[in-house]
PDB file of C-alpha atoms and ligand atoms in Angstrom:
ATOM      1  CA  MET A   1       5.176 -17.855 -11.293  1.00  0.00           C
ATOM      2  CA  SER A   2       8.366 -17.668 -12.939  1.00  0.00           C
ATOM      3  CA  ASP A   3       6.975 -15.571 -15.471  1.00  0.00           C
ATOM      4  CA  LEU A   4       6.397 -12.837 -13.691  1.00  0.00           C
ATOM      5  CA  ASP A   5      10.442 -11.614 -14.299  1.00  0.00           C
ATOM      6  CA  PRO A   6      10.485  -7.806 -14.713  1.00  0.00           C
ATOM      7  CA  ALA A   7      11.070  -7.079 -18.796  1.00  0.00           C
ATOM      8  CA  PRO A   8      13.855  -4.778 -19.304  1.00  0.00           C
ATOM      9  CA  ASP A   9      11.694  -2.538 -20.715  1.00  0.00           C
ATOM     10  CA  THR A  10       9.999  -1.568 -17.617  1.00  0.00           C
ATOM     11  CA  ILE A  11      13.218  -0.077 -16.705  1.00  0.00           C
ATOM     12  CA  ARG A  12      12.574   3.237 -18.149  1.00  0.00           C
ATOM     13  CA  ALA A  13      13.335   7.051 -17.387  1.00  0.00           C
ATOM     14  CA  ALA A  14      10.969   8.597 -14.677  1.00  0.00           C
ATOM     15  CA  SER A  15       9.862  11.118 -17.098  1.00  0.00           C
ATOM     16  CA  ASP A  16       8.586   8.678 -19.755  1.00  0.00           C
ATOM     17  CA  ILE A  17       6.154   7.019 -16.841  1.00  0.00           C
ATOM     18  CA  VAL A  18       2.734   8.428 -16.180  1.00  0.00           C
ATOM     19  CA  PRO A  19       1.993   8.025 -12.691  1.00  0.00           C
ATOM     20  CA  ALA A  20      -1.075   5.883 -11.762  1.00  0.00           C
ATOM     21  CA  SER A  21      -4.004   7.777 -10.380  1.00  0.00           C
ATOM     22  CA  ILE A  22      -4.671   7.384  -6.754  1.00  0.00           C
ATOM     23  CA  LEU A  23      -7.992   6.830  -5.451  1.00  0.00           C
ATOM     24  CA  ILE A  24      -9.325   8.933  -2.342  1.00  0.00           C
ATOM     25  CA  ALA A  25     -11.379   7.433   0.395  1.00  0.00           C
ATOM     26  CA  PRO A  26     -14.637   6.540   0.253  1.00  0.00           C
ATOM     27  CA  HIS A  27     -14.169   5.049  -2.978  1.00  0.00           C
ATOM     28  CA  PRO A  28     -15.693   1.717  -3.129  1.00  0.00           C
ATOM     29  CA  SER A  29     -12.300  -0.043  -4.724  1.00  0.00           C
ATOM     30  CA  LEU A  30     -10.742   0.727  -1.425  1.00  0.00           C
ATOM     31  CA  ARG A  31     -13.188  -1.304   0.298  1.00  0.00           C
ATOM     32  CA  ARG A  32     -12.840  -4.546  -1.731  1.00  0.00           C
ATOM     33  CA  LYS A  33     -10.848  -7.746  -0.682  1.00  0.00           C
ATOM     34  CA  ALA A  34      -8.447  -8.225  -3.480  1.00  0.00           C
ATOM     35  CA  ARG A  35      -7.963 -11.218  -5.226  1.00  0.00           C
ATOM     36  CA  PRO A  36      -4.418 -13.138  -5.454  1.00  0.00           C
ATOM     37  CA  VAL A  37      -2.091 -12.557  -8.114  1.00  0.00           C
ATOM     38  CA  ARG A  38      -1.965 -15.320 -10.582  1.00  0.00           C
ATOM     39  CA  PRO A  39       0.874 -16.014 -13.051  1.00  0.00           C
ATOM     40  CA  GLU A  40      -1.388 -14.937 -15.907  1.00  0.00           C
ATOM     41  CA  ASP A  41      -1.330 -11.429 -14.249  1.00  0.00           C
ATOM     42  CA  ALA A  42       2.372 -11.144 -14.735  1.00  0.00           C
ATOM     43  CA  VAL A  43       2.056  -8.878 -18.221  1.00  0.00           C
ATOM     44  CA  LYS A  44      -0.412  -6.754 -16.471  1.00  0.00           C
ATOM     45  CA  LEU A  45       1.783  -6.247 -13.614  1.00  0.00           C
ATOM     46  CA  ARG A  46       4.818  -5.416 -15.589  1.00  0.00           C
ATOM     47  CA  ALA A  47       2.890  -2.997 -17.352  1.00  0.00           C
ATOM     48  CA  LEU A  48       1.428  -1.405 -14.045  1.00  0.00           C
ATOM     49  CA  LEU A  49       4.418  -1.272 -11.785  1.00  0.00           C
ATOM     50  CA  PRO A  50       6.388   1.688 -13.060  1.00  0.00           C
ATOM     51  CA  GLY A  51       3.146   4.021 -13.126  1.00  0.00           C
ATOM     52  CA  MET A  52       2.620   3.068  -9.302  1.00  0.00           C
ATOM     53  CA  TRP A  53       6.152   3.355  -8.233  1.00  0.00           C
ATOM     54  CA  GLU A  54       5.908   6.911  -9.685  1.00  0.00           C
ATOM     55  CA  ALA A  55       2.475   7.613  -8.020  1.00  0.00           C
ATOM     56  CA  MET A  56       3.981   6.326  -4.643  1.00  0.00           C
ATOM     57  CA  TYR A  57       7.393   8.400  -5.057  1.00  0.00           C
ATOM     58  CA  ARG A  58       5.720  11.857  -6.430  1.00  0.00           C
ATOM     59  CA  ALA A  59       2.756  11.736  -3.521  1.00  0.00           C
ATOM     60  CA  PRO A  60       5.592  11.138  -1.741  1.00  0.00           C
ATOM     61  CA  GLY A  61       4.365   7.839   0.235  1.00  0.00           C
ATOM     62  CA  ILE A  62       6.293   5.026   1.763  1.00  0.00           C
ATOM     63  CA  GLY A  63       3.625   2.409   0.600  1.00  0.00           C
ATOM     64  CA  LEU A  64       1.080   2.067  -2.087  1.00  0.00           C
ATOM     65  CA  ALA A  65      -1.400  -1.135  -2.656  1.00  0.00           C
ATOM     66  CA  ALA A  66      -3.049  -2.014  -5.804  1.00  0.00           C
ATOM     67  CA  PRO A  67      -6.590  -1.357  -4.581  1.00  0.00           C
ATOM     68  CA  GLN A  68      -5.479   2.287  -4.201  1.00  0.00           C
ATOM     69  CA  VAL A  69      -5.086   2.694  -7.902  1.00  0.00           C
ATOM     70  CA  GLY A  70      -8.110   0.650  -8.707  1.00  0.00           C
ATOM     71  CA  LEU A  71      -6.811  -2.908  -8.998  1.00  0.00           C
ATOM     72  CA  ASP A  72      -8.478  -5.964  -7.858  1.00  0.00           C
ATOM     73  CA  LEU A  73      -5.180  -7.523  -7.297  1.00  0.00           C
ATOM     74  CA  ARG A  74      -3.045  -8.619  -3.893  1.00  0.00           C
ATOM     75  CA  PHE A  75      -0.063  -6.991  -4.055  1.00  0.00           C
ATOM     76  CA  ALA A  76       1.923  -3.936  -2.681  1.00  0.00           C
ATOM     77  CA  LEU A  77       4.662  -1.775  -2.792  1.00  0.00           C
ATOM     78  CA  VAL A  78       6.709  -0.266   0.049  1.00  0.00           C
ATOM     79  CA  ASP A  79       9.873   1.944   0.231  1.00  0.00           C
ATOM     80  CA  LEU A  80      10.576   3.619   3.303  1.00  0.00           C
ATOM     81  CA  MET A  81      13.315   5.577   1.738  1.00  0.00           C
ATOM     82  CA  GLU A  82      15.688   5.671   4.877  1.00  0.00           C
ATOM     83  CA  ASN A  83      18.241   8.269   4.814  1.00  0.00           C
ATOM     84  CA  GLU A  84      16.889   8.855   1.179  1.00  0.00           C
ATOM     85  CA  VAL A  85      18.444   5.517  -0.105  1.00  0.00           C
ATOM     86  CA  PRO A  86      15.653   3.765  -1.990  1.00  0.00           C
ATOM     87  CA  ALA A  87      14.998   0.313  -1.105  1.00  0.00           C
ATOM     88  CA  PRO A  88      11.711  -0.611  -3.093  1.00  0.00           C
ATOM     89  CA  ILE A  89      10.081  -3.693  -2.317  1.00  0.00           C
ATOM     90  CA  THR A  90       7.268  -5.218  -4.090  1.00  0.00           C
ATOM     91  CA  LEU A  91       4.987  -7.377  -2.097  1.00  0.00           C
ATOM     92  CA  ILE A  92       3.303  -9.843  -4.000  1.00  0.00           C
ATOM     93  CA  ASN A  93       0.064 -11.926  -2.560  1.00  0.00           C
ATOM     94  CA  PRO A  94       1.678 -10.978   1.226  1.00  0.00           C
ATOM     95  CA  GLU A  95       0.333 -12.592   4.165  1.00  0.00           C
ATOM     96  CA  ILE A  96       1.348 -12.011   8.138  1.00  0.00           C
ATOM     97  CA  LEU A  97       2.592 -15.052   9.523  1.00  0.00           C
ATOM     98  CA  ARG A  98       3.145 -13.987  12.953  1.00  0.00           C
ATOM     99  CA  VAL A  99       2.625 -10.961  14.916  1.00  0.00           C
ATOM    100  CA  SER A 100       4.191  -9.728  18.346  1.00  0.00           C
ATOM    101  CA  ASP A 101       2.072  -9.618  21.446  1.00  0.00           C
ATOM    102  CA  GLN A 102       4.000  -6.264  22.162  1.00  0.00           C
ATOM    103  CA  LEU A 103       2.079  -3.502  20.594  1.00  0.00           C
ATOM    104  CA  ALA A 104       3.122  -0.257  19.130  1.00  0.00           C
ATOM    105  CA  THR A 105       1.496   3.079  18.866  1.00  0.00           C
ATOM    106  CA  ARG A 106       2.607   5.137  15.535  1.00  0.00           C
ATOM    107  CA  GLU A 107       1.497   7.997  13.425  1.00  0.00           C
ATOM    108  CA  GLU A 108      -0.019   6.724  10.346  1.00  0.00           C
ATOM    109  CA  GLY A 109      -1.407   8.598   7.037  1.00  0.00           C
ATOM    110  CA  CYS A 110      -2.502   7.224   3.748  1.00  0.00           C
ATOM    111  CA  LEU A 111      -2.193   8.359   0.050  1.00  0.00           C
ATOM    112  CA  SER A 112      -5.876   7.571  -0.111  1.00  0.00           C
ATOM    113  CA  LEU A 113      -7.014   9.930   3.105  1.00  0.00           C
ATOM    114  CA  PRO A 114      -4.475  13.150   1.727  1.00  0.00           C
ATOM    115  CA  GLY A 115      -3.631  14.968   4.914  1.00  0.00           C
ATOM    116  CA  MET A 116      -5.032  13.064   7.437  1.00  0.00           C
ATOM    117  CA  TYR A 117      -2.962  11.541  10.537  1.00  0.00           C
ATOM    118  CA  ALA A 118      -4.024   9.667  13.287  1.00  0.00           C
ATOM    119  CA  GLU A 119      -2.129   7.402  15.893  1.00  0.00           C
ATOM    120  CA  VAL A 120      -2.828   3.631  15.520  1.00  0.00           C
ATOM    121  CA  VAL A 121      -1.982   0.943  17.443  1.00  0.00           C
ATOM    122  CA  ARG A 122      -0.646  -2.327  15.799  1.00  0.00           C
ATOM    123  CA  PRO A 123       1.798  -5.139  16.863  1.00  0.00           C
ATOM    124  CA  GLU A 124       5.357  -3.829  16.783  1.00  0.00           C
ATOM    125  CA  SER A 125       6.988  -6.607  15.213  1.00  0.00           C
ATOM    126  CA  VAL A 126       5.483  -9.115  12.136  1.00  0.00           C
ATOM    127  CA  ARG A 127       7.047 -12.018  10.159  1.00  0.00           C
ATOM    128  CA  VAL A 128       5.470 -11.435   6.425  1.00  0.00           C
ATOM    129  CA  ARG A 129       5.455 -13.940   3.460  1.00  0.00           C
ATOM    130  CA  TYR A 130       5.434 -12.561  -0.043  1.00  0.00           C
ATOM    131  CA  GLN A 131       6.258 -13.433  -3.511  1.00  0.00           C
ATOM    132  CA  ASP A 132       8.805 -11.347  -5.309  1.00  0.00           C
ATOM    133  CA  LEU A 133       8.495 -10.694  -9.378  1.00  0.00           C
ATOM    134  CA  ASP A 134      10.235 -13.867 -10.221  1.00  0.00           C
ATOM    135  CA  GLY A 135       7.855 -15.884  -8.178  1.00  0.00           C
ATOM    136  CA  ARG A 136       9.986 -16.676  -5.534  1.00  0.00           C
ATOM    137  CA  ARG A 137       8.946 -16.754  -1.835  1.00  0.00           C
ATOM    138  CA  HIS A 138      10.273 -14.553   0.928  1.00  0.00           C
ATOM    139  CA  GLU A 139       9.908 -14.418   4.669  1.00  0.00           C
ATOM    140  CA  LEU A 140      10.593 -10.995   6.356  1.00  0.00           C
ATOM    141  CA  ASP A 141      10.620 -10.147   9.744  1.00  0.00           C
ATOM    142  CA  ALA A 142      10.124  -6.634  10.398  1.00  0.00           C
ATOM    143  CA  THR A 143       9.689  -3.848  13.338  1.00  0.00           C
ATOM    144  CA  GLY A 144       9.165  -0.357  13.664  1.00  0.00           C
ATOM    145  CA  LEU A 145       7.921   1.802  10.913  1.00  0.00           C
ATOM    146  CA  LEU A 146       8.612  -1.215   8.211  1.00  0.00           C
ATOM    147  CA  ALA A 147       6.034  -3.448  10.490  1.00  0.00           C
ATOM    148  CA  THR A 148       3.572  -0.622  10.422  1.00  0.00           C
ATOM    149  CA  CYS A 149       3.822  -0.027   6.677  1.00  0.00           C
ATOM    150  CA  LEU A 150       3.658  -3.943   6.003  1.00  0.00           C
ATOM    151  CA  GLN A 151       0.409  -4.280   8.215  1.00  0.00           C
ATOM    152  CA  HIS A 152      -1.252  -0.908   6.792  1.00  0.00           C
ATOM    153  CA  GLU A 153      -0.587  -2.073   3.031  1.00  0.00           C
ATOM    154  CA  ILE A 154      -1.745  -5.610   3.753  1.00  0.00           C
ATOM    155  CA  ASP A 155      -4.935  -4.341   5.269  1.00  0.00           C
ATOM    156  CA  HIS A 156      -5.653  -2.143   2.119  1.00  0.00           C
ATOM    157  CA  LEU A 157      -5.583  -5.920   0.249  1.00  0.00           C
ATOM    158  CA  ASP A 158      -8.597  -6.881   2.598  1.00  0.00           C
ATOM    159  CA  GLY A 159     -10.396  -3.338   2.236  1.00  0.00           C
ATOM    160  CA  ILE A 160      -9.378  -2.266   5.586  1.00  0.00           C
ATOM    161  CA  LEU A 161      -8.204   1.564   6.173  1.00  0.00           C
ATOM    162  CA  PHE A 162      -6.266   2.689   9.124  1.00  0.00           C
ATOM    163  CA  VAL A 163      -9.025   4.840  10.084  1.00  0.00           C
ATOM    164  CA  ASP A 164     -10.893   1.472  10.884  1.00  0.00           C
ATOM    165  CA  HIS A 165      -8.335   0.906  13.575  1.00  0.00           C
ATOM    166  CA  LEU A 166      -9.787   3.776  15.441  1.00  0.00           C
ATOM    167  CA  SER A 167     -12.871   4.393  17.417  1.00  0.00           C
ATOM    168  CA  THR A 168     -15.993   5.430  15.398  1.00  0.00           C
ATOM    169  CA  LEU A 169     -15.933   8.684  16.821  1.00  0.00           C
ATOM    170  CA  LYS A 170     -12.313   9.379  15.519  1.00  0.00           C
ATOM    171  CA  ARG A 171     -13.070   7.697  12.455  1.00  0.00           C
ATOM    172  CA  ASN A 172     -16.089   9.824  11.606  1.00  0.00           C
ATOM    173  CA  MET A 173     -14.166  12.973  12.431  1.00  0.00           C
ATOM    174  CA  ILE A 174     -11.495  12.165   9.875  1.00  0.00           C
ATOM    175  CA  MET A 175     -13.966  11.031   7.184  1.00  0.00           C
ATOM    176  CA  ARG A 176     -16.087  14.029   7.357  1.00  0.00           C
ATOM    177  CA  ARG A 177     -12.667  16.257   7.492  1.00  0.00           C
ATOM    178  CA  LEU A 178     -11.764  14.408   4.353  1.00  0.00           C
ATOM    179  CA  ALA A 179     -14.874  14.766   2.329  1.00  0.00           C
ATOM    180  CA  LYS A 180     -14.965  18.538   3.463  1.00  0.00           C
ATOM    181  CA  ASP A 181     -11.353  19.193   2.119  1.00  0.00           C
ATOM    182  CA  GLN A 182     -11.908  17.096  -1.173  1.00  0.00           C
ATOM    183  CA  ARG A 183     -14.904  19.411  -1.729  1.00  0.00           C
ATOM    184  CA  GLN A 184     -13.125  22.511  -1.242  1.00  0.00           C
ATOM    185  CA  LYS A 185      -9.758  21.206  -3.306  1.00  0.00           C
ATOM    186  CA  PRO A 186     -10.128  23.242  -6.721  1.00  0.00           C
ATOM    187  CA  GLY A 187     -11.280  20.982  -9.450  1.00  0.00           C
ATOM    188  CA  PRO A 188      -9.032  20.584 -13.068  1.00  0.00           C
ATOM    189  CA  GLY A 189      -8.647  23.520 -14.670  1.00  0.00           C
ATOM    190  CA  ALA A 190      -9.307  26.046 -11.645  1.00  0.00           C
ATOM    191  CA  GLY A 191      -5.576  26.872 -11.298  1.00  0.00           C
TER     192      GLY A 191
HETATM  193 NI1  LIG B 201      -2.467   3.601   2.773  1.00  0.00          NI
END
């Protein structure tokens, strides 16, 4: 996948970039299993990435997966912005190789479920394999917030949302509250 090199023209001033629109649950695109990124997707990916980063940073969020902007492709963006220092990672075809037996509980939210948060139990550490834009393979050992974030984003590629890790009762409560919030949201042009 060496033709996934980022083109120099993808580096532009943020003001030129139109942020991608983030889909809100229960949009059906959020429930599909996305297909692997292939070398021939390179041109499309190059064109899409700036708008996706822009949408994620503006939200603001620490992760955004392709299905959240309606793309049937296995890639996700992550930047924890720890100490407000950008550390963007583009994860192409990521897969979890190993998880710890040790579990951790962490509060999660999602740009596709705005305003909704819940404590989710997941493995505390993971090893993830992914490809970068140059087609190189990487393995990343992550723990803490990064481990949670990686699992959350990889879940998106399989049509799984963080609420799926909760009890049916809690999940239904959150989905009802989200639907109510979305109905009450002023539409475009409502000021
Ligand atoms: Ni999410």
